[in-house]
Structures are given as C-alpha cells and as structure tokens.
Coordinates of C-alpha atoms in Angstrom, one line a residue:
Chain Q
X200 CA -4.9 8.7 38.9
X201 CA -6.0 7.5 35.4
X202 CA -4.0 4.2 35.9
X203 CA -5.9 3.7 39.5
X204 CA -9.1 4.1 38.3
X205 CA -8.3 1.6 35.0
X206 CA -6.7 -1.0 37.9
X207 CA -9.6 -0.8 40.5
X208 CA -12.1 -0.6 37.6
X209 CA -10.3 -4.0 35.9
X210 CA -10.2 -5.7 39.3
X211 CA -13.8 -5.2 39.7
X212 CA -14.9 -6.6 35.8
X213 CA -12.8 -9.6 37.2
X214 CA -14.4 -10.0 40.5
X215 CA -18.2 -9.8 39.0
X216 CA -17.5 -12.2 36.3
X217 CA -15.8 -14.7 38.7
X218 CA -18.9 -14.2 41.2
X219 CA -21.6 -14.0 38.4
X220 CA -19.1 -17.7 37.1
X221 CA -19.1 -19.5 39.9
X222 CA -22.4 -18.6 41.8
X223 CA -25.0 -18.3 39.2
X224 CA -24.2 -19.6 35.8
X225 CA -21.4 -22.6 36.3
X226 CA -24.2 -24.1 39.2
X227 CA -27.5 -23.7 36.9
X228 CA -24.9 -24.9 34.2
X229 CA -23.9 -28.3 36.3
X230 CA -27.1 -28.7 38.3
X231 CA -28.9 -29.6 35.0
X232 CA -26.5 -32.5 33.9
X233 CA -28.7 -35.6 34.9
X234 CA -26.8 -37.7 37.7
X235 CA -25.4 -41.4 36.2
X236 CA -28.0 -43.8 36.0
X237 CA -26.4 -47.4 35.5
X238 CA -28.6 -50.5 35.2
X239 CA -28.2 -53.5 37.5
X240 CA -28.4 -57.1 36.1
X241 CA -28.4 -60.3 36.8
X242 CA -27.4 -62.2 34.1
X243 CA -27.0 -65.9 35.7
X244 CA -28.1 -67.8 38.6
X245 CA -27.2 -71.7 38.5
X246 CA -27.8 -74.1 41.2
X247 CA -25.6 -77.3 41.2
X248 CA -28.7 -78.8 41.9
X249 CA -32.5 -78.9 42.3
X250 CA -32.7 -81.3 45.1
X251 CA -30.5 -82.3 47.9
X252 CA -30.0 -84.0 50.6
X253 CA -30.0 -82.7 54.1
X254 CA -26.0 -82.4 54.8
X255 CA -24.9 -82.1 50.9
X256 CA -23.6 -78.9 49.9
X257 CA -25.5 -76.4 47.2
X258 CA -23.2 -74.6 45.2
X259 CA -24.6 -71.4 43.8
X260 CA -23.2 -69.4 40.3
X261 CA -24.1 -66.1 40.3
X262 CA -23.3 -63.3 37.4
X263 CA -24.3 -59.6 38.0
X264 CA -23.9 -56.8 35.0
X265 CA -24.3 -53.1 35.0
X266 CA -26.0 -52.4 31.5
X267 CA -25.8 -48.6 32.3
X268 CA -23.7 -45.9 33.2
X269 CA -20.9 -46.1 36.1
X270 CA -22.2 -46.8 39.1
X271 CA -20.5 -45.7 42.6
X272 CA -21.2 -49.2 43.4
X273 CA -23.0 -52.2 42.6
X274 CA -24.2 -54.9 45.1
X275 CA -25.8 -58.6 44.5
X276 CA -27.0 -60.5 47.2
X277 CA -27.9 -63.6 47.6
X278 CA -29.9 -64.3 50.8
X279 CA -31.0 -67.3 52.8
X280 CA -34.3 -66.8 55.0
X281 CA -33.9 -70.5 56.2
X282 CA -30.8 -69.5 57.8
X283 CA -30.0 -67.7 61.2
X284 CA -26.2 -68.2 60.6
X285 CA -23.4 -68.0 58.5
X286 CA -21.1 -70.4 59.4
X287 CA -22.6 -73.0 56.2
X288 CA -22.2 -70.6 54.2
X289 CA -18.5 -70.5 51.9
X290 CA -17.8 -67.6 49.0
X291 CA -15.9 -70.6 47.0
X292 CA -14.1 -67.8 44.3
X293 CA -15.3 -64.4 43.0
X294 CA -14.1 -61.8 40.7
X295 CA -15.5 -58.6 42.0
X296 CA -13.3 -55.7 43.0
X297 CA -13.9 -56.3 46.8
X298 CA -14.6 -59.4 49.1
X299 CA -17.9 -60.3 49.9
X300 CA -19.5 -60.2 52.9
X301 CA -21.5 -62.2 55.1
X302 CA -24.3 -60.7 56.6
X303 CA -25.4 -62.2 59.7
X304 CA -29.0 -61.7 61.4
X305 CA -29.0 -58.4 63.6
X306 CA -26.4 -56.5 61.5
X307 CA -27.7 -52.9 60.0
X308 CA -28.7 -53.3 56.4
X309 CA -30.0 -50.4 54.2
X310 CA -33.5 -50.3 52.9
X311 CA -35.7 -49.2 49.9
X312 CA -32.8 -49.1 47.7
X313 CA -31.1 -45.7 50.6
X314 CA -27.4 -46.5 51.1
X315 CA -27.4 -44.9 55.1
X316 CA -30.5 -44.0 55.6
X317 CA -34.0 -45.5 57.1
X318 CA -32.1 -49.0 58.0
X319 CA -33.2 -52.0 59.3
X320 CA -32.0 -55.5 61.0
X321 CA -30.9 -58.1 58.9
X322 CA -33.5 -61.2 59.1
X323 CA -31.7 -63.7 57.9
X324 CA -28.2 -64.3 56.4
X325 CA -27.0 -63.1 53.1
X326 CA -24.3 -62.5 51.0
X327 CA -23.1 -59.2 49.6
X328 CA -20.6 -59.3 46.7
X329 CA -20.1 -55.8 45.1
X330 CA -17.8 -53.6 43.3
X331 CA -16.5 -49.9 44.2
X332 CA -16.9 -48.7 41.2
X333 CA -19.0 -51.0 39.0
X334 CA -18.2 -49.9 35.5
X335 CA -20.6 -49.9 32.7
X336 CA -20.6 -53.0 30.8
X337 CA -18.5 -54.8 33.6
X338 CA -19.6 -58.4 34.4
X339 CA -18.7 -60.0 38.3
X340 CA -19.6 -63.5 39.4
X341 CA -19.5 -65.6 42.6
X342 CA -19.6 -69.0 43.6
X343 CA -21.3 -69.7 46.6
X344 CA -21.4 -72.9 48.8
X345 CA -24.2 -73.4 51.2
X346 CA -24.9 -76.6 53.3
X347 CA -29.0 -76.2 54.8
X348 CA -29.8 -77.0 57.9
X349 CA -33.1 -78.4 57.9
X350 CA -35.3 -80.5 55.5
X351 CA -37.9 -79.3 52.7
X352 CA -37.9 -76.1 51.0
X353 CA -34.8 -74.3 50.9
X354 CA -35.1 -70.4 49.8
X355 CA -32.6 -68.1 47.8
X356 CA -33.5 -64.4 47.1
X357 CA -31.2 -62.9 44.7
X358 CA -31.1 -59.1 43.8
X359 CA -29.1 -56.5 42.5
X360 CA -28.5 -53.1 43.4
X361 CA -26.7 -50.1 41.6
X362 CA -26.0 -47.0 43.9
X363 CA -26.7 -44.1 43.8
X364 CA -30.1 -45.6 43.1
X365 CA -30.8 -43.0 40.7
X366 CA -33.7 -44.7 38.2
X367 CA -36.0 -48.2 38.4
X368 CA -33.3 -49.5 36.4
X369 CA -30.9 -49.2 39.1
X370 CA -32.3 -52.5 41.0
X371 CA -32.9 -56.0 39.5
X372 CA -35.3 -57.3 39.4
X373 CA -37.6 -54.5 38.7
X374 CA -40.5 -56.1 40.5
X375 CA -41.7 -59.4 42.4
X376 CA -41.1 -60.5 45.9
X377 CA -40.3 -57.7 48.7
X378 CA -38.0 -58.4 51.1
X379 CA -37.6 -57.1 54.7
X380 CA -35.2 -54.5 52.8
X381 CA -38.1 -53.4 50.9
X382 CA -36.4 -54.5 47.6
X383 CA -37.4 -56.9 45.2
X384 CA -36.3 -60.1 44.8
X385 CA -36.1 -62.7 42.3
X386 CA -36.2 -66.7 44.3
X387 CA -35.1 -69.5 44.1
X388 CA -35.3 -72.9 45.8
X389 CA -34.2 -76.3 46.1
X390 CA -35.9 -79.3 48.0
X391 CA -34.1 -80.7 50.9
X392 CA -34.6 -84.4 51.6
X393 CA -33.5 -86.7 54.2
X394 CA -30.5 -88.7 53.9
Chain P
X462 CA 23.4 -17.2 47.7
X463 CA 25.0 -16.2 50.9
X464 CA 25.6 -17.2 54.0
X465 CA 24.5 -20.7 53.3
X466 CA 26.5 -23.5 51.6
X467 CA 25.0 -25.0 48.4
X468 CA 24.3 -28.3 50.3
X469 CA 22.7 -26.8 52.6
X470 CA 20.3 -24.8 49.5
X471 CA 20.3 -28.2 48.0
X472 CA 18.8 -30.0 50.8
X473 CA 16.2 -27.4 51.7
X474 CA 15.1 -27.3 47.8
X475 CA 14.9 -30.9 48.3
X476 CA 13.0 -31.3 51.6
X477 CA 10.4 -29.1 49.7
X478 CA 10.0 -31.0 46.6
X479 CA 10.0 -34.1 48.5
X480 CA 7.4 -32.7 51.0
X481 CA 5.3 -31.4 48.2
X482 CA 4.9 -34.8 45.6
X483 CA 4.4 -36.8 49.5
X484 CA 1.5 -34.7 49.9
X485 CA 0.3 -34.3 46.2
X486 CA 0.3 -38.5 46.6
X487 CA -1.5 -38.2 49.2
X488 CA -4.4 -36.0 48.2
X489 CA -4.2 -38.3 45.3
X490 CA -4.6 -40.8 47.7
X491 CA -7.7 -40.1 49.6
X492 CA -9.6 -39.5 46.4
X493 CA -9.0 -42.9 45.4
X494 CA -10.5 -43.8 48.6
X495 CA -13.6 -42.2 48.0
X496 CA -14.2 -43.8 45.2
X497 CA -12.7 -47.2 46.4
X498 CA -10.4 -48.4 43.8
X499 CA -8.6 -51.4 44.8
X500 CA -5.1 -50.6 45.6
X501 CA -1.8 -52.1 46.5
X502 CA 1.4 -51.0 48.4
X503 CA 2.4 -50.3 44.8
X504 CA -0.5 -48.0 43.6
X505 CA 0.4 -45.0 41.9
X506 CA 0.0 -42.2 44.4
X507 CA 1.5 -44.5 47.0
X508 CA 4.4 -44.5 44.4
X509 CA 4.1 -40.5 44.6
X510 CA 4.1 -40.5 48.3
X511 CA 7.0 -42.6 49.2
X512 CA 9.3 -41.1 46.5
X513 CA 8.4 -37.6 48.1
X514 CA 9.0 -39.1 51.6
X515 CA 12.7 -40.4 50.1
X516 CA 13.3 -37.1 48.2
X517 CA 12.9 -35.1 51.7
X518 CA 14.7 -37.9 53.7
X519 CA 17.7 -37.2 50.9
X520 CA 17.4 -33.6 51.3
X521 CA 17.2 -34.0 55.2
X522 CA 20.8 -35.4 54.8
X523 CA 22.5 -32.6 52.8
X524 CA 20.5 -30.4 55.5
X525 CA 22.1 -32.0 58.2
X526 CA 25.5 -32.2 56.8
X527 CA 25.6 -28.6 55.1
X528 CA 24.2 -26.9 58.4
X529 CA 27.1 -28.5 60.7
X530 CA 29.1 -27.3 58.2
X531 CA 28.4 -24.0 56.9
X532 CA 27.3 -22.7 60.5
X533 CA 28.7 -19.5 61.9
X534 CA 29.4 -21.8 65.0
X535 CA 30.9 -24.6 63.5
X536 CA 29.3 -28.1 64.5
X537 CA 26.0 -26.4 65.7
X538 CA 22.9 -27.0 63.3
X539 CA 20.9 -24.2 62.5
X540 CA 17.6 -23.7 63.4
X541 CA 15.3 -24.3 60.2
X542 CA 17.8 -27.1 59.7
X543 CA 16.5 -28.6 62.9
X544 CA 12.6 -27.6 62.4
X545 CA 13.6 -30.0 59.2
X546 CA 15.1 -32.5 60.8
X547 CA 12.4 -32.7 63.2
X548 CA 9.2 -32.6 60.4
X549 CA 11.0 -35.6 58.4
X550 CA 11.9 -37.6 61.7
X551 CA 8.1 -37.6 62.1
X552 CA 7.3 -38.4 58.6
X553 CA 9.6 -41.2 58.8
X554 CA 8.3 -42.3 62.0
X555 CA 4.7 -41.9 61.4
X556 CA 5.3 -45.2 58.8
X557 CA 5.8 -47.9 61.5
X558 CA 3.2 -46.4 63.6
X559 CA 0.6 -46.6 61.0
X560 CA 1.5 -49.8 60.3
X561 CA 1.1 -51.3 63.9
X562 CA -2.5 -49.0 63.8
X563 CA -3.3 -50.8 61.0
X564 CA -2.4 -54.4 62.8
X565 CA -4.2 -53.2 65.5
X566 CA -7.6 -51.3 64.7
X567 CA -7.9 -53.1 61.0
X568 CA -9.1 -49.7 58.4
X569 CA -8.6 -46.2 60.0
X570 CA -10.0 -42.8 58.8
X571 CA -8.5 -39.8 57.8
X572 CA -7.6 -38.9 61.6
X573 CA -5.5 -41.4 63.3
X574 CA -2.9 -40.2 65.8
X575 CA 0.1 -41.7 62.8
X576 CA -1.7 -39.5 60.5
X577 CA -1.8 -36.7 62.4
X578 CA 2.1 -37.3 63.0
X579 CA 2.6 -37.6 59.7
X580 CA 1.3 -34.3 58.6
X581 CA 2.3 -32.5 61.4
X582 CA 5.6 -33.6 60.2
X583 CA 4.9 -32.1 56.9
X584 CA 4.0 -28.8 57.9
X585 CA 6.7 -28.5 60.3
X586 CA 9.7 -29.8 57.8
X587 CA 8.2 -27.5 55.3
X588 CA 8.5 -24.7 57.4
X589 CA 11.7 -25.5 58.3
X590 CA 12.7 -25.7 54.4
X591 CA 10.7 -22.2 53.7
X592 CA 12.5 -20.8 56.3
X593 CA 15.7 -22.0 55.2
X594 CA 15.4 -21.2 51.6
X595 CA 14.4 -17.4 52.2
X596 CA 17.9 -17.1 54.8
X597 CA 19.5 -18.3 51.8
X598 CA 19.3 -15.2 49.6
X599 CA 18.1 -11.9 49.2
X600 CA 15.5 -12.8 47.0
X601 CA 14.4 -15.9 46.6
X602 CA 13.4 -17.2 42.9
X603 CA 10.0 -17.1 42.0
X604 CA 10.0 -21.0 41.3
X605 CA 11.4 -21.5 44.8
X606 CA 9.1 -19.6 45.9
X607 CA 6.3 -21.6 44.6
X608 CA 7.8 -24.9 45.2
X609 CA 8.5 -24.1 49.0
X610 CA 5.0 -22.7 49.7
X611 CA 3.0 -25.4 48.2
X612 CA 3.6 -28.2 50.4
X613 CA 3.0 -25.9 53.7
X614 CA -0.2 -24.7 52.2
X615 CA -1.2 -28.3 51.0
X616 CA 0.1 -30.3 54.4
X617 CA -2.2 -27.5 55.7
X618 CA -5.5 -28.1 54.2
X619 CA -4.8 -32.0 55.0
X620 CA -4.6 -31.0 58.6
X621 CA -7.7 -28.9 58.3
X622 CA -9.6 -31.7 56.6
X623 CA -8.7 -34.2 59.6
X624 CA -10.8 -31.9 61.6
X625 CA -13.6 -30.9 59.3
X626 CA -14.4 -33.8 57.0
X627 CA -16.6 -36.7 58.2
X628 CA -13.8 -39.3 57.2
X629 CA -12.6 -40.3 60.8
X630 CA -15.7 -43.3 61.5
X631 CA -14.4 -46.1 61.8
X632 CA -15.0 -49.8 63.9
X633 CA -13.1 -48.8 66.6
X634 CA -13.1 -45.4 66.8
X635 CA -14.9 -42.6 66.1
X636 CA -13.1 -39.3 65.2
X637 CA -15.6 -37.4 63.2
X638 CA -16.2 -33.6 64.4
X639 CA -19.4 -32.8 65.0
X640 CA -20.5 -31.5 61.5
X641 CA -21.6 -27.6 62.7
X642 CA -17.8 -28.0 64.0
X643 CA -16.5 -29.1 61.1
X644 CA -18.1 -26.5 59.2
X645 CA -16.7 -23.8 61.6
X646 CA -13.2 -25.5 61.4
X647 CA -13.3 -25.1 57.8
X648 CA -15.1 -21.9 57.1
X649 CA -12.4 -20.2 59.8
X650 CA -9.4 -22.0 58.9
X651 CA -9.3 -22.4 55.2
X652 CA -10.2 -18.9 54.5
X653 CA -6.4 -17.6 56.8
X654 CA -4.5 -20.3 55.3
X655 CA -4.8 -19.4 51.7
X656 CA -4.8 -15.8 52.7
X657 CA -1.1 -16.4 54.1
X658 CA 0.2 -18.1 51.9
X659 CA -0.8 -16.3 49.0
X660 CA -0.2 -13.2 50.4
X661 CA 3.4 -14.9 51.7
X662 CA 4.5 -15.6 48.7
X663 CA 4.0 -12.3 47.0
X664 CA 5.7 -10.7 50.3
X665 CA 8.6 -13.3 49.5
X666 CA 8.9 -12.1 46.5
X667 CA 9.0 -8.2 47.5
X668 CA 5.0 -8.1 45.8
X669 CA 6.4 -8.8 42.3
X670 CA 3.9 -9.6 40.0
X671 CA 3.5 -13.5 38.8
X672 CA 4.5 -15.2 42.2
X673 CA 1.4 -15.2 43.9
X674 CA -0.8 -16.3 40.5
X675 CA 1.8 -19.0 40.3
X676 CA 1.5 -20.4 43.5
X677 CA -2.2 -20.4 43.2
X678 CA -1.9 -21.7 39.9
X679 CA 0.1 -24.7 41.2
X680 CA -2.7 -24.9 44.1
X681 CA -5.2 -25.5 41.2
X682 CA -3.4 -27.4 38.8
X683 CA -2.3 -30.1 41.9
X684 CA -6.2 -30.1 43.0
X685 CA -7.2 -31.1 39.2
X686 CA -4.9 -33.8 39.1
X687 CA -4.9 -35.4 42.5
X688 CA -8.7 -34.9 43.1
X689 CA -10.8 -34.3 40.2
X690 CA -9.4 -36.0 36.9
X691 CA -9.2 -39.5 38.8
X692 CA -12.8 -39.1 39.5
X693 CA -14.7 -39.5 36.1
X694 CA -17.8 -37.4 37.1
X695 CA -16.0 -34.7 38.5
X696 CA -14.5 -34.0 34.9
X697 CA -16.6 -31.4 33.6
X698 CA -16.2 -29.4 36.6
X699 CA -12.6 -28.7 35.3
X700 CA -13.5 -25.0 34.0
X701 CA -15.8 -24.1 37.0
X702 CA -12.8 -25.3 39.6
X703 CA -9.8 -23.4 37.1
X704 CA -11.7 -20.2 36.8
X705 CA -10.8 -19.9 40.9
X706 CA -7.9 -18.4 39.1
X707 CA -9.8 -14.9 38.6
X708 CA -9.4 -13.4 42.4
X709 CA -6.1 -14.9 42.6
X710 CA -4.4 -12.9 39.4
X711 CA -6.6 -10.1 40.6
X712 CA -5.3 -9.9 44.1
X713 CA -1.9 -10.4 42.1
X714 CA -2.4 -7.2 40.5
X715 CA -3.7 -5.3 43.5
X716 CA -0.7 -6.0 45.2
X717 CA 2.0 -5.6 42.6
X718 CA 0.1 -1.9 41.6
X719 CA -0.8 -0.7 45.4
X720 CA 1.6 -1.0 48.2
X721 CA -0.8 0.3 51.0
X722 CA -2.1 -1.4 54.1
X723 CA -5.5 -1.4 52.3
X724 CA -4.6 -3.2 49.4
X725 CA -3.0 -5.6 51.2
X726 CA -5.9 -6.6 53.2
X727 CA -8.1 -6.4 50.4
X728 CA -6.2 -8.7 48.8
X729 CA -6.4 -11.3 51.7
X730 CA -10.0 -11.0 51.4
X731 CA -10.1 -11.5 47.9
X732 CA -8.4 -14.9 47.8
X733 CA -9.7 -16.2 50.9
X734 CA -13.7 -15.5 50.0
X735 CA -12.9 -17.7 47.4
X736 CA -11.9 -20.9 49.1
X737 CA -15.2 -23.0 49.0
X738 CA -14.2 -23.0 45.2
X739 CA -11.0 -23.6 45.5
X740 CA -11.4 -26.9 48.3
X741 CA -13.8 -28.2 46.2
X742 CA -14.4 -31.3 45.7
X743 CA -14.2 -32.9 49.5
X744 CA -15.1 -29.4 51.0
X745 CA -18.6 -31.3 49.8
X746 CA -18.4 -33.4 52.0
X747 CA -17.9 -31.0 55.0
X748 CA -20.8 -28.6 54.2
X749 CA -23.4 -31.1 53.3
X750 CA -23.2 -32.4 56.4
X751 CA -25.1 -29.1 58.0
X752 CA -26.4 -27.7 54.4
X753 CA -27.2 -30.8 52.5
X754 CA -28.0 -34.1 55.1
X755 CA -27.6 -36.3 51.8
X756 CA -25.3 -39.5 51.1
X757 CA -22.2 -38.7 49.1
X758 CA -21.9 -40.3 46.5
X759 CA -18.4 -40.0 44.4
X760 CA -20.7 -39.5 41.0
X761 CA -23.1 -36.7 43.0
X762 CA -20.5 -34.5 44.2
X763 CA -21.1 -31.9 41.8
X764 CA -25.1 -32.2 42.0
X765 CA -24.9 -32.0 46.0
X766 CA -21.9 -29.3 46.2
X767 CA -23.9 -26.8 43.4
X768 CA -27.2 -26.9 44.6
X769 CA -25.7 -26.0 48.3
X770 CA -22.9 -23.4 46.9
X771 CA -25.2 -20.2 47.1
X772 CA -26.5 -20.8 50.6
X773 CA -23.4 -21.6 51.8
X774 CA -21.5 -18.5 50.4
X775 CA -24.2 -16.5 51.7
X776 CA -23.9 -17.8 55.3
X777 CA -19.7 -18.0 55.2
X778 CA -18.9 -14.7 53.1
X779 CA -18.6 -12.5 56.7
X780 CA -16.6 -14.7 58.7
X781 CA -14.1 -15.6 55.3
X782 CA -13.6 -12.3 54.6
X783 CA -12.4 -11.5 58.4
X784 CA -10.1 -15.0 58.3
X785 CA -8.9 -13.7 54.8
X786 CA -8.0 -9.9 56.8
X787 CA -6.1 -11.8 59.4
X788 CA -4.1 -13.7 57.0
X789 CA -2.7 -11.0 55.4
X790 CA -2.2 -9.1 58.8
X791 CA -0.4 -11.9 59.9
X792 CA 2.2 -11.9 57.0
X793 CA 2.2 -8.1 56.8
X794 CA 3.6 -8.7 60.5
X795 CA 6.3 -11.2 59.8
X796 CA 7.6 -8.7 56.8
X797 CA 7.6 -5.8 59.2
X798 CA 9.5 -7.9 61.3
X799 CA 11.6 -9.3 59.3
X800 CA 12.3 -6.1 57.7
X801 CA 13.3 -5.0 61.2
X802 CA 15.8 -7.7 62.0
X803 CA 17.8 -7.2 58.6
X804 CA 17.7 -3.7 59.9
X805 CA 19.5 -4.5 62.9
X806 CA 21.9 -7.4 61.6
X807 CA 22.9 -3.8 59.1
X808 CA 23.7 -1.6 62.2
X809 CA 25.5 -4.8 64.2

C-alpha cells in the first residue's frame, strides 16, 4: 500500500513538472528570444556602361550581403520597367545557392516585404537571385545581360530583401523609390541611343 | 532462438536496421528541405537513406533464403517473411517510379503516389521484421525490441505527415489536406500510434522496466538529430523537446509496478497526450495552419509553435487522451491474443 501510494504520488510530481515544463515555463522561456534579424545589402551595382546603343547588350554586376543574422532567405532583384518580356534578358554566371529566376509580367509577386501574403502582379520583368539560407556575412553576386528594346532612358530598380522580414534592416535600400511591390528601390539607368 | 534459423534472425534484424537509418535519412531529409540546402544525389541523409534501403534489401535475402529453408514445410516462405519481402519490393520499386515522377511533374511534395509506395513499403516490411523477430524467441532482447519498433513507429508518423502537413503543393498537383483535416488527421492519429508502440514494446518485453523508456528514448534522440540540430534556430529547443522524456519513463513505471487494465490505459494516455511535444518541429506546420495563419519560416518555428502550444493542447487534450486509450486497447488485444494462441500451440 505504502509502495502504491509513493508510485502514484512520484508519477504525479513527474506529470506536473513535465506539464508546468512544457506548457508554461519552456513557452514564456522561448517566446522571449527575439526572432533572427539579418541585414540585407547591396554592396555593388556596375553597369558595363552608361550609354548604349539600341541593339547592344548591358551587362549588369550585382553583389548582395547579409550584414546580420541568418536569414531563411535572401532575395536581390533587379527589375526592368521598360520591359514586358524576358526573352533579352541572360543570367550570364552567379554564385548564389539557387538559380535565378526570371519573373515575367503577370506572375504573383509578394508585397510589402510578406513572403505569401497580400500579393500582387508582376508589372514588369525582373530578376530574382537568392539564397535558401543566406548566411550572415555571406556575399552572392550575378551578372546579368540585358539587350533594351527601345530608345532613351532605360530603367534598373535594384533591391534587397531578407526574409523573414523581421526589422527595417531586413530590406535595402531602407528608403527611396516604391515599387509596385511596395518596396523600396535604389535605380539606375542608362541612355539608349540609335544606332 | 527457436524455431527459426539464424539467417532467418539475421535477416529480420537486418530488414529493421535497414528500414530504420532509410527512414531516419529521410526525416533528415525533409528537414533539409525546409530549410532548402542545396543538395546532391550524394547528400548526407541521401547517403543514410540508400544504405538503409541496401541494408534491408541484404536482409530481404537472408529472409528469403532462411524462410525456404528453416520452414516447417520445407520450400514454403513464411508469412512475416513474405510481409518483408513485399515492404522492400516496394521500397525498391518506389526508386524508379519517383524518378519517372520526377521526369515527369519536375519538384513533388511530400505526397506523391512513389512516396506513398515507398512508405507504405516501410511500414509493411517493418511489420513483417517485428513480427518475425518476436516468432523467433520467447523473449525478445530489449535492444531488438527497440530497434524493430522504431522504424514502424517512424515510417508511421511519415505516413501521417503526408496527410496532415501542407507540404504536397506543387505546379502540377495539389495534394495538401484541407488544414481543419490535417489537424484532425494528426490530432487522431499521432496520439494511437505512439500509444501502441510504446505500450507494444513494453508488452514485447513482458512490461519489464527500461524497454518502453528506450524506445521513446530512441524516438527523441532520432527527432534531435534528423530534425532539430540541422536547423540552427531550432537548437535551443533541445531541452524543451528532450524533457518529452518525463510521461514516457513515467508510463514506464506505471506499467512495470501495476499490471491492471487501468494502468495500462492510463499509461496509453500518458504518452499519447504528449505527442504535440514529441512531433515537434513540423507538427508546426500542421497546427498553424488552423491556430496560427502565419508564414513558416524555418528560423520562426519555435516563436509560431510556442505561442500556439497552450491553445492547441487545450483544444486536443480530449480527443488525445481517447486515441492514446485505444492504443493501448489495441495492444492489450494482440497480447491477449497472442497469449491465447501459445496456449493452444501448448495443448496441440
């Protein structure tokens, strides 16, 4: 009888402390650790050159950093509101984790710095080059070839964007130019001549 | 050992091992998914995976060749044997199928009709191995025990997940449940699979103590390995997802000190109410579709999962604790049984 009561009472101690464990104190424990909050950069944009003409090719450099913690996953894009399509456009070598993507007008893009929700149409063409995970410190760069398709000022937004956007610091650059995303954007041009 | 040749042990020991690093690669698998590391035919847990798939096609063999042999009717394979057989023909043949799926539909999710093979394989050639091992002996080492429970339980919980996690979207097809489904699926299931094989293996090993801590010991220990070291953030959950080891000694102790009915069931209950601990991390993934509505991220797992864990323990306690009561029923059923056929084969 004694040992029964010693068992039942032991088994008991054990199940409170697991509940009190896992319920209460492990979740108020982990719920205040502050979620990762890495720090997208772009550390180079180079043009091959500032003015063109129409039919020449543009070849674009582009280096992206994440000054901060890990992130899940780090996007630059480099978009092109003169064009409709991507069939001028040619990721020439890259060294991120994954292949870029072309984005054509029409596809789903996410907005306001949201990986699923509250998305929109692509515009205008783009690429995405990004990393599953971008690790802190890591540096990635692209080359990208473009050909315009029409004469006089040809446009290049460029942004970067660490998910889970947890801080400001998460997107680069931190203000400027909106795009249809909602996301700021840091442009650039060259001037497209006739031949 | 009796009744059995010692190829024909060998290959079930086998089949079980093999079945159980296949698995334990793939768990290992999927979490690299999540997180999206690059990976080659050569990565690590594929590494895992096909060595476990070669170690049960090895043991297959001896199976084969020790049941023709050893059988009472000579020639004639015996039945585990032939569930064996069967499970590893499957998780052979789930490979090429995959493959051409692959070709086919580009990326798949976690259910594809070769996936589904391929664990249905598992479980089934597990079984068959369990089944063979415990016909093999009176008692059944606790080790064995262990080793040949864990991959059923695990091949398990992979099937479970292919109907309960939102992993199944893909450009083709679309084979996500509906998330208040998936949430049932889990909250039913998961609750009466750990219940039986917990409970199992203490039955298999006549309610000694030790067995059923070890087995859910080994549950734990794969579950740190395969799904939460290789995630960074997931790290200094280590002592919050270990500590699931409380109810499971406990229940180990209930049963090894009280042989009743009640015991038994409250034993069942105590493992199974805590499964939302022990499937964590993807179980996340499951329940925030209905509790949470956020995105997932790999780094936000623990931030999602513990602000949800109270309201979801307070919705899923009933129904857990009545999966966890039909678990042990069920194995307190095949002992009874089983008990009753030795009787017989004694008279005969």
């Amino acid at each position: 009888m004694v040992k029964t009561i010693i068992i039942t009472s032991a088994i008991a101690v054990a199940l409170i402390v697991y509940f009190s464990l896992s319920l209460y104190i492990f979740p108020q424990f982990y719920r205040s650790i502050e979620a990762r909050r890495p720090q997208a950069n772009v550390t180079d944009v180079i043009l091959s050159a500032r003015d063109i003409t129409l039919g020449q090719t543009l070849t674009i450099s582009i280096t992206g950093t994440n000054n901060g913690e890990d992130a899940d996953m780090q996007i630059v894009s480099v978009g092109f509101p003169n064009l409709t399509a991507t069939d001028n456009i040619k990721v020439l070598k890259h060294n991120f984790d994954q292949t870029p993507i072309l984005i054509s007008p029409g596809e789903l893009l996410s907005s306001e710095y949201t990986n699923t929700d509250s998305s929109i149409v692509a515009q205008y063409s783009s690429v995405e080059a990004f990393s599953r995970p971008w690790e802190t410190g890591k540096t990635y760069s692209t080359n990208i070839e473009v050909i315009p398709k029409i004469e006089g000022r040809f446009v290049i937004f460029v942004k970067s964007v660490a998910l889970p956007h947890t801080s400001e610091q998460a997107h680069y650059p931190l203000d400027g130019i909106l795009d249809p995303q909602k996301e700021f954007v840091e442009p650039y041009s060259v001037q497209v001549t006739k031949p | 050992m009796y009744g059995l040749g010692r190829k024909l042990f060998a290959g079930y020991v086998l089949v079980s091992l093999g079945m159980l690093l296949a698995i334990a690669g793939g768990s290992w698998d999927i979490t690299n998914h999540l997180l999206n590391k690059p990976e080659t035919f050569f990565a690590p847990p594929h590494a895992v995976l096909y060595s476990g798939a070669a170690t049960a096609v090895v043991g297959t063999v001896l199976v084969f060749s020790g049941s023709k042999a050893g059988s009472v009717r000579a020639g004639k394979v015996v039945w585990p044997a032939k569930l064996v057989i069967v499970g590893v023909i499957m998780l052979i043949s789930a490979a090429p199928v995959d493959f051409a799926w692959h070709s086919a539909f580009g990326l798949d999710g976690l259910l594809s009709p070769p996936h589904f093979v391929l664990v249905s394989g598992m479980i089934i050639g597990s079984t068959g191995a369990l089944i063979g091992l415990t016909q093999s002996t009176k008692r059944l080492p606790s080790v064995l025990i262990v080793i040949a429970i864990l991959p059923i339980w695990l091949a398990s919980s992979g099937m479970i997940d292919m109907f309960s996690l939102p992993f199944s979207e893909t450009n083709y097809f679309n084979f996500n449940p509906h998330p208040t489904l998936g949430v049932i699926v889990a909250t039913l299931a998961f609750p009466f699979l750990i219940s039986a094989c917990l409970i199992g293996s203490s039955a298999l090993a006549g309610k000694r103590f030790g067995v059923l801590s070890m087995a859910g010991a080994a549950f734990i220990a794969i579950g740190v390995l395969t799904s939460i070291i290789p995630n960074s953030a997931l790290i200094a959950t280590i002592p919050f997802y270990i500590s699931s080891i409380i109810p499971i000694v406990t229940a180990d102790v209930l049963l090894a000190f009280s042989r009743s009915r009640f015991s038994l069931y409250a034993a069942g209950i105590i493992v199974s109410i805590a499964f939302f601990m022990m499937y964590y991390p993807l179980i996340t993934y499951t329940y925030n579709e209905v509790f949470g509505r956020k995105v997932v991220w790999p780094s936000l797992i623990p931030q999602i999962y513990f602000e949800m864990i109270q309201d979801v323990f307070l919705v899923v306690a009933i129904p857990t604790a009545a999966m966890g009561t039909l678990g042990a029923l069920l194995i307190d059923r095949l002992t009874r049984n089983k008990k009753y056929s030795d009787k017989l084969q004694q008279v005969a």
